[in-house]
Short mmCIF file of C-alpha atoms in Angstrom, two decimals:
data_model
loop_
_atom_site.label_atom_id
_atom_site.label_comp_id
_atom_site.label_asym_id
_atom_site.label_seq_id
_atom_site.Cartn_x
_atom_site.Cartn_y
_atom_site.Cartn_z
CA UNK A 367 26.08 46.29 98.53
CA UNK A 368 27.55 48.01 95.29
CA UNK A 369 25.80 50.12 92.96
CA UNK A 370 25.69 47.60 90.19
CA UNK A 371 24.18 44.99 92.58
CA UNK A 372 21.42 47.41 93.96
CA UNK A 373 20.72 48.22 90.41
CA UNK A 374 20.34 44.30 89.42
CA UNK A 375 18.17 43.49 92.60
CA UNK A 376 15.97 46.55 91.59
CA UNK A 377 15.48 44.96 88.09
CA UNK A 378 14.61 41.70 90.00
CA UNK A 379 11.79 43.68 91.61
CA UNK A 380 10.73 45.01 88.70
CA UNK A 381 10.25 42.08 87.24
CA UNK A 382 8.69 40.03 89.92
CA UNK A 383 4.89 40.02 88.79
CA UNK A 384 5.93 37.73 85.75
CA UNK A 385 7.10 35.04 87.88
CA UNK A 386 3.48 33.40 88.71
CA UNK A 387 3.33 30.54 91.46
CA UNK A 388 6.98 29.90 90.53
CA UNK A 389 8.67 26.28 90.95
CA UNK A 390 12.38 26.48 92.40
CA UNK A 391 13.96 23.87 90.04
CA UNK A 392 17.49 22.85 91.82
CA UNK A 393 20.12 20.46 90.71
CA UNK A 394 22.90 20.05 93.28
CA UNK A 395 26.14 18.25 91.66
CA UNK A 396 29.44 16.90 93.48
CA UNK A 397 30.90 20.63 92.98
CA UNK A 398 28.10 22.76 91.61
CA UNK A 399 24.73 23.84 91.69
CA UNK A 400 22.39 24.60 88.97
CA UNK A 401 18.90 26.26 89.99
CA UNK A 402 16.26 27.85 88.03
CA UNK A 403 12.76 29.38 88.89
CA UNK A 404 10.20 28.55 86.39
CA UNK A 405 7.05 30.21 86.39
CA UNK A 406 3.82 27.95 86.25
CA UNK A 407 3.00 28.37 82.39
CA UNK A 408 6.75 27.64 81.90
CA UNK A 409 7.41 30.61 79.88
CA UNK A 410 9.61 32.62 82.29
CA UNK A 411 12.24 31.85 84.19
CA UNK A 412 15.44 33.10 86.55
CA UNK A 413 18.24 30.68 85.97
CA UNK A 414 21.92 30.38 87.78
CA UNK A 415 24.70 28.10 88.66
CA UNK A 416 27.02 28.16 91.69
CA UNK A 417 30.40 26.15 90.44
CA UNK A 418 33.55 25.63 91.89
CA UNK A 419 32.28 25.00 95.34
CA UNK A 420 34.92 24.12 97.90
CA UNK A 421 37.73 26.09 95.88
CA UNK A 422 38.92 29.83 96.04
CA UNK A 423 37.32 30.35 92.67
CA UNK A 424 34.09 29.12 93.90
CA UNK A 425 30.96 31.85 92.96
CA UNK A 426 27.34 32.06 92.05
CA UNK A 427 26.64 33.43 88.09
CA UNK A 428 22.86 34.52 88.58
CA UNK A 429 20.60 35.66 85.38
CA UNK A 430 17.76 37.84 86.48
CA UNK A 431 14.42 38.09 84.54
CA UNK A 432 15.51 40.61 82.34
CA UNK A 433 18.97 38.93 81.22
CA UNK A 434 21.10 40.83 83.45
CA UNK A 435 24.18 39.28 84.70
CA UNK A 436 24.99 38.92 88.64
CA UNK A 437 28.54 37.31 89.83
CA UNK A 438 28.42 36.39 93.80
CA UNK A 439 32.24 35.09 94.77
CA UNK A 440 32.07 32.70 97.74
CA UNK A 441 35.88 31.63 98.23
CA UNK A 442 36.08 28.43 99.53
CA UNK A 443 31.87 28.23 99.79
CA UNK A 444 30.42 24.59 99.89
CA UNK A 445 27.26 23.57 98.82
CA UNK A 446 25.43 24.69 102.33
CA UNK A 447 26.67 28.31 101.73
CA UNK A 448 25.79 28.97 98.39
CA UNK A 449 22.25 27.11 98.78
CA UNK A 450 21.87 29.74 101.45
CA UNK A 451 23.13 32.48 98.88
CA UNK A 452 21.03 31.16 96.56
CA UNK A 453 17.52 30.79 98.53
CA UNK A 454 18.25 34.51 99.51
CA UNK A 455 18.64 35.75 96.07
CA UNK A 456 15.12 33.97 95.39
CA UNK A 457 12.89 34.52 98.23
CA UNK A 458 11.07 37.47 97.27
CA UNK A 459 9.38 35.58 94.53
CA UNK A 460 7.34 33.56 96.79
CA UNK A 461 8.18 30.09 95.15
CA UNK A 462 5.46 27.63 96.03
CA UNK A 463 7.42 24.62 95.63
CA UNK A 464 10.92 22.97 95.21
CA UNK A 465 11.76 20.28 92.81
CA UNK A 466 15.32 18.27 93.13
CA UNK A 467 17.17 16.62 90.44
CA UNK A 468 17.83 13.12 92.22
CA UNK A 469 20.58 10.99 90.21
CA UNK A 470 19.81 7.69 91.52
CA UNK A 471 16.27 6.52 92.88
CA UNK A 472 17.20 2.68 93.20
CA UNK A 473 14.04 0.04 92.46
CA UNK A 474 12.01 1.81 94.66
CA UNK A 475 10.99 4.99 92.58
CA UNK A 476 9.40 4.65 89.12
CA UNK A 477 8.49 8.68 89.25
CA UNK A 478 8.73 11.64 91.08
CA UNK A 479 8.15 11.46 94.49
CA UNK A 480 6.97 14.06 97.28
CA UNK A 481 9.67 14.50 100.09
CA UNK A 482 9.16 13.18 103.36
CA UNK A 483 11.89 11.54 106.03
CA UNK A 484 11.54 8.24 104.23
CA UNK A 485 12.55 9.63 100.82
CA UNK A 486 15.44 11.36 102.20
CA UNK A 487 16.89 8.68 103.95
CA UNK A 488 16.71 6.41 100.62
CA UNK A 489 18.40 9.12 98.82
CA UNK A 490 20.99 9.06 101.51
CA UNK A 491 21.34 5.68 101.61
CA UNK A 492 21.81 5.40 97.43
CA UNK A 493 24.78 7.09 97.80
CA UNK A 494 25.99 3.56 97.24
CA UNK A 495 25.11 3.70 93.49
CA UNK A 496 25.87 7.40 93.42
CA UNK A 497 28.57 8.63 95.68
CA UNK A 498 29.33 11.92 94.08
CA UNK A 499 25.61 12.72 93.40
CA UNK A 500 23.12 11.52 95.82
CA UNK A 501 24.85 13.19 99.05
CA UNK A 502 24.70 16.85 97.05
CA UNK A 503 21.13 16.18 96.42
CA UNK A 504 20.22 15.58 100.12
CA UNK A 505 22.12 18.92 101.04
CA UNK A 506 19.77 20.33 98.52
CA UNK A 507 16.61 18.91 100.25
CA UNK A 508 18.05 19.63 103.80
CA UNK A 509 18.71 23.37 103.34
CA UNK A 510 15.59 24.13 101.69
CA UNK A 511 13.88 22.34 104.73
CA UNK A 512 15.86 24.62 107.17
CA UNK A 513 14.60 27.61 105.82
CA UNK A 514 11.35 26.69 104.41
CA UNK A 515 10.17 23.70 106.28
CA UNK A 516 6.65 24.38 104.89
CA UNK A 517 7.08 24.41 101.53
CA UNK A 518 6.61 20.91 99.91
CA UNK A 519 9.40 19.72 98.14
CA UNK A 520 9.74 16.77 95.32
CA UNK A 521 12.62 14.64 93.96
CA UNK A 522 12.61 13.60 89.97
CA UNK A 523 15.02 10.82 89.99
CA UNK A 524 17.09 10.32 86.94
CA UNK A 525 16.53 6.67 87.06
CA UNK A 526 12.48 6.76 87.51
CA UNK A 527 11.95 7.33 83.57
CA UNK A 528 13.65 4.08 82.73
CA UNK A 529 11.51 1.78 85.52
CA UNK A 530 9.45 0.81 82.56
CA UNK A 531 12.19 -1.02 80.93
CA UNK A 532 11.12 -4.71 80.56
CA UNK A 533 13.43 -7.49 82.67
CA UNK A 534 15.01 -8.43 79.52
CA UNK A 535 16.78 -4.93 79.19
CA UNK A 536 17.08 -4.11 82.93
CA UNK A 537 18.63 -7.64 84.27
CA UNK A 538 22.36 -8.47 84.06
CA UNK A 539 23.25 -11.85 83.05
CA UNK A 540 24.52 -12.84 86.67
CA UNK A 541 23.27 -15.10 89.78
CA UNK A 542 20.04 -14.23 90.61
CA UNK A 543 20.69 -13.50 94.55
CA UNK A 544 22.93 -10.68 93.19
CA UNK A 545 19.52 -8.87 91.68
CA UNK A 546 17.13 -9.94 94.61
CA UNK A 547 19.73 -9.42 97.39
CA UNK A 548 21.48 -6.30 96.18
CA UNK A 549 19.48 -4.76 93.48
CA UNK A 550 22.17 -5.30 90.91
CA UNK A 551 20.61 -4.53 87.62
CA UNK A 552 20.65 -1.68 84.87
CA UNK A 553 18.94 1.51 86.30
CA UNK A 554 19.94 4.00 83.43
CA UNK A 555 20.25 7.59 83.84
CA UNK A 556 19.57 11.33 81.91
CA UNK A 557 16.17 10.19 82.48
CA UNK A 558 14.35 13.88 82.79
CA UNK A 559 16.40 14.57 79.26
CA UNK A 560 15.33 11.66 77.54
CA UNK A 561 11.69 12.35 79.01
CA UNK A 562 11.42 15.96 77.94
CA UNK A 563 13.06 15.28 74.17
CA UNK A 564 11.19 12.02 73.38
CA UNK A 565 7.94 13.85 74.23
CA UNK A 566 8.85 16.93 72.65
CA UNK A 567 9.49 14.83 69.32
CA UNK A 568 6.30 13.66 69.80
CA UNK A 569 4.65 16.74 70.03
CA UNK A 570 6.22 18.40 66.51
CA UNK A 571 6.69 15.20 64.19
CA UNK A 572 3.85 14.75 61.98
CA UNK A 573 4.12 11.50 61.82
CA UNK A 574 1.16 9.44 63.44
CA UNK A 575 1.96 7.54 66.68
CA UNK A 576 2.56 5.48 68.63
CA UNK A 577 6.05 6.72 68.27
CA UNK A 578 9.42 5.29 68.66
CA UNK A 579 12.60 7.10 69.07
CA UNK A 580 16.23 6.84 69.84
CA UNK A 581 17.30 9.80 71.81
CA UNK A 582 20.81 10.62 71.88
CA UNK A 583 22.03 12.88 74.81
CA UNK A 584 25.51 13.72 74.25
CA UNK A 585 27.80 15.66 76.27
CA UNK A 586 30.25 15.57 79.02
CA UNK A 587 28.23 12.52 80.16
CA UNK A 588 26.43 10.38 77.46
CA UNK A 589 23.46 8.19 77.05
CA UNK A 590 21.40 7.03 74.72
CA UNK A 591 17.52 5.35 75.06
CA UNK A 592 14.85 3.50 73.19
CA UNK A 593 11.87 5.08 73.92
CA UNK A 594 8.44 3.84 72.69
CA UNK A 595 4.88 5.24 73.32
CA UNK A 596 6.32 7.62 75.80
CA UNK A 597 8.08 4.55 78.01
CA UNK A 598 11.73 3.74 78.26
CA UNK A 599 12.56 -0.03 76.89
CA UNK A 600 16.11 0.72 76.73
CA UNK A 601 19.07 2.65 77.50
CA UNK A 602 22.78 2.59 77.51
CA UNK A 603 23.77 3.26 81.13
CA UNK A 604 23.41 0.68 83.47
CA UNK A 605 24.34 0.12 87.36
CA UNK A 606 26.06 3.44 87.29
CA UNK A 607 26.99 5.88 84.76
CA UNK A 608 29.73 4.42 83.43
CA UNK A 609 28.23 1.58 81.45
CA UNK A 610 27.53 2.48 77.69
CA UNK A 611 28.69 5.01 75.44
CA UNK A 612 32.23 6.60 75.39
CA UNK A 613 31.99 10.17 77.12
CA UNK A 614 34.09 13.42 78.15
CA UNK A 615 36.23 11.25 80.55
CA UNK A 616 34.27 7.95 81.20
CA UNK A 617 35.18 5.14 79.12
CA UNK A 618 31.82 3.59 78.72
CA UNK A 619 31.65 -0.34 77.48
CA UNK A 620 34.85 -1.92 78.56
CA UNK A 621 35.90 -5.83 78.87
CA UNK A 622 34.59 -6.55 82.61
CA UNK A 623 38.00 -8.35 82.93
CA UNK A 624 40.05 -5.23 82.82
CA UNK A 625 40.19 -4.73 86.61
CA UNK A 626 41.36 -7.86 87.12
CA UNK A 627 44.07 -7.68 84.29
CA UNK A 628 45.34 -4.39 85.53
CA UNK A 629 45.72 -5.39 88.80
CA UNK A 630 47.72 -8.44 88.30
CA UNK A 631 49.78 -7.02 85.87
CA UNK A 632 50.38 -3.27 86.83
CA UNK A 633 49.20 -3.75 90.66
CA UNK A 634 46.60 -1.00 90.23
CA UNK A 635 43.92 -1.22 93.23
CA UNK A 636 40.14 -1.34 92.25
CA UNK A 637 40.20 2.19 93.40
CA UNK A 638 42.65 3.62 91.11
CA UNK A 639 41.17 1.76 88.32
CA UNK A 640 37.71 3.07 88.83
CA UNK A 641 39.40 6.41 89.09
CA UNK A 642 40.59 5.93 85.56
CA UNK A 643 37.46 4.66 84.15
CA UNK A 644 35.71 7.41 85.37
CA UNK A 645 37.95 10.48 84.97
CA UNK A 646 40.93 10.01 82.83
CA UNK A 647 39.44 8.16 79.99
CA UNK A 648 37.00 8.61 77.37
CA UNK A 649 37.76 11.56 74.79
CA UNK A 650 40.42 12.54 77.42
CA UNK A 651 42.03 9.50 77.17
CA UNK A 652 42.26 8.84 73.75
CA UNK A 653 43.30 12.28 72.82
CA UNK A 654 45.55 13.22 75.40
CA UNK A 655 44.11 16.69 75.26
CA UNK A 656 40.76 17.54 76.80
CA UNK A 657 37.28 16.07 77.49
CA UNK A 658 35.94 18.94 75.61
CA UNK A 659 35.00 18.02 72.04
CA UNK A 660 35.45 21.81 70.71
CA UNK A 661 39.13 21.54 72.03
CA UNK A 662 39.52 17.87 69.92
CA UNK A 663 38.12 19.00 66.65
CA UNK A 664 40.40 22.12 66.66
CA UNK A 665 43.15 19.89 67.06
CA UNK A 666 41.92 17.14 64.58
CA UNK A 667 41.56 19.75 62.17
CA UNK A 668 45.28 20.83 62.63
CA UNK A 669 46.24 17.25 62.01
CA UNK A 670 46.85 15.79 65.73
CA UNK A 671 46.30 11.97 65.22
CA UNK A 672 45.06 11.21 68.47
CA UNK A 673 42.18 14.07 68.26
CA UNK A 674 41.18 12.68 65.05
CA UNK A 675 41.04 9.09 66.55
CA UNK A 676 38.99 10.22 69.65
CA UNK A 677 36.46 11.65 67.35
CA UNK A 678 36.19 8.58 65.29
CA UNK A 679 35.99 6.52 68.40
CA UNK A 680 33.36 8.56 69.81
CA UNK A 681 31.01 8.54 67.03
CA UNK A 682 31.70 5.02 66.06
CA UNK A 683 30.22 4.20 69.60
CA UNK A 684 27.53 6.09 69.31
CA UNK A 685 26.46 5.06 65.95
CA UNK A 686 26.73 1.23 67.23
CA UNK A 687 25.12 1.53 70.49
CA UNK A 688 22.12 3.48 68.36
CA UNK A 689 21.96 0.61 65.77
CA UNK A 690 21.75 -1.87 68.70
CA UNK A 691 19.08 0.44 70.78
CA UNK A 692 16.85 0.20 67.48
CA UNK A 693 16.14 -3.34 68.28
CA UNK A 694 13.83 -2.53 71.63
CA UNK A 695 11.60 -0.33 69.32
CA UNK A 696 8.34 -1.81 68.01
CA UNK A 697 8.36 1.08 65.25
CA UNK A 698 11.35 3.28 64.49
CA UNK A 699 10.05 6.92 63.99
CA UNK A 700 13.33 8.77 64.16
CA UNK A 701 16.29 9.81 66.21
CA UNK A 702 16.67 12.82 68.63
CA UNK A 703 19.73 14.72 69.60
CA UNK A 704 20.75 16.70 72.36
CA UNK A 705 22.85 17.54 75.25
CA UNK A 706 25.76 20.01 74.48
CA UNK A 707 27.43 17.90 71.60
CA UNK A 708 24.33 16.72 69.99
CA UNK A 709 22.82 20.09 69.76
CA UNK A 710 25.80 22.03 69.07
CA UNK A 711 28.02 19.61 66.65
CA UNK A 712 27.17 19.15 63.39
CA UNK A 713 29.62 17.18 62.15
CA UNK A 714 29.42 14.70 65.15
CA UNK A 715 26.00 14.10 64.13
CA UNK A 716 26.96 13.20 60.66
CA UNK A 717 29.49 10.98 61.45
CA UNK A 718 27.35 9.42 63.59
CA UNK A 719 24.88 8.77 60.95
CA UNK A 720 27.30 7.62 58.31
CA UNK A 721 28.08 4.79 60.87
CA UNK A 722 24.52 3.91 60.43
CA UNK A 723 24.89 3.50 56.60
CA UNK A 724 22.72 0.68 56.16
CA UNK A 725 19.36 2.08 57.97
CA UNK A 726 18.77 4.00 54.65
CA UNK A 727 19.34 7.33 56.88
CA UNK A 728 19.44 10.71 54.78
CA UNK A 729 19.93 14.02 55.79
CA UNK A 730 20.24 17.44 54.53
CA UNK A 731 23.71 19.11 55.07
CA UNK A 732 22.49 22.36 55.38
CA UNK A 733 19.82 22.02 57.80
CA UNK A 734 22.31 19.92 59.82
CA UNK A 735 24.89 22.78 59.53
CA UNK A 736 22.17 25.58 60.64
CA UNK A 737 21.10 23.33 63.95
CA UNK A 738 23.26 25.11 66.53
CA UNK A 739 23.22 27.31 69.44
CA UNK A 740 19.93 26.25 70.76
CA UNK A 741 18.11 25.57 67.59
CA UNK A 742 15.15 23.23 67.34
CA UNK A 743 14.59 21.53 64.05
CA UNK A 744 14.86 18.37 61.95
CA UNK A 745 17.11 17.45 59.48
CA UNK A 746 16.29 14.36 57.83
CA UNK A 747 15.84 14.33 53.69
CA UNK A 748 12.11 13.91 52.24
CA UNK A 749 13.30 10.22 51.33
CA UNK A 750 15.16 9.21 54.84
CA UNK A 751 13.75 5.99 56.33
CA UNK A 752 13.48 7.44 59.54
CA UNK A 753 13.10 11.26 61.04
CA UNK A 754 16.09 13.06 62.31
CA UNK A 755 15.80 16.07 64.81
CA UNK A 756 18.04 18.24 67.17
CA UNK A 757 15.87 18.80 70.56
CA UNK A 758 17.25 21.20 72.96
CA UNK A 759 16.68 19.68 76.42
CA UNK A 760 14.99 21.31 79.02
CA UNK A 761 15.69 19.12 82.35
CA UNK A 762 14.60 22.35 84.41
CA UNK A 763 11.59 22.47 82.57
CA UNK A 764 10.97 18.64 82.75
CA UNK A 765 11.74 18.82 86.94
CA UNK A 766 9.31 21.96 87.36
CA UNK A 767 6.51 19.90 85.31
CA UNK A 768 6.61 16.66 87.33
CA UNK A 769 7.10 18.48 90.64
CA UNK A 770 3.65 20.07 90.00
CA UNK A 771 1.93 16.97 88.54
CA UNK A 772 3.39 15.21 91.47
CA UNK A 773 2.01 17.82 93.96
CA UNK A 774 -1.35 18.10 91.97
CA UNK A 775 -0.49 21.56 91.10
CA UNK A 776 -1.14 21.53 87.57
#
């Protein structure tokens, strides 16, 4: 071990006492693992990211309690190796529970659940609805079981928050047998993010409750949700995360007959069409440049017509969806922006709100411009019909909180 790494471990030990009864949060994606070790009062945490898993550039980027950076290269390393390294980095902190982000919980799980053999088998079975993520979620559970069999684990499903949607919102207008026998319905995603920011908005608003929020989680993946009195009443994503808003590489809503049309006209297979809609569309498909809005904005400012159109389409579709979701709310308190784009692009927020020009929404341009880089605050004017907030999401905090609640540790 190099001197720099040794120093970092010494620094970790020096801060050990600050992490009281910590919960480990694991978010295992298709090619990455995001993790956080969070103290019971949510005030202190160690964070990290294992990225590019399976490639020669695979590495773990670890941030210590005092903010120092540690990087461990694991060329070709996959999820199992990365998880072993992560658990070794954190073992000295005596975490008391592990909370996992689970992408798809199907109809069975309407809240966080403690892991047992049945839960693990359901996570694996539901890969039919989330083929990129649920298998990785299961790997995370099994890795912890192998090293720490006595530590309780909880899965917090993205879909669980949306299980409060009424049938009018979650059913598709399809033959009933598809719903009853094959569970074809709208599930929604980004549940931990929508839960966190809507609850936070209700804490910091001066408006009397119950509150009705439209929460806009805008990043490479995007979704919007109507939340009333802490419950999801409707959301933009459906059976899969492809439905709804235009995203970084995902198309969002399209004509359902596009599949048949492309097969007939171009001879494309269902798999080719699915790949196109999920990985080659959205901001990337329209701009022809990137799925990163920052790159597209720079090109748009330099006169790139396709980049300009990509931004206009993105904002128009978000505004249109927010307007439609307002129909689900008994009372409309305000809009909450979150996610990488929602938290950091003041121009995108302004464009989206201008799409909703018939709602009497008014915002302060200076306030809007100041809300970037992790800042939390409001941007509505005093005479606005509704409130407007930017609230940085904290899915790790939400998962840790629900894990402790599920285990009776709070």
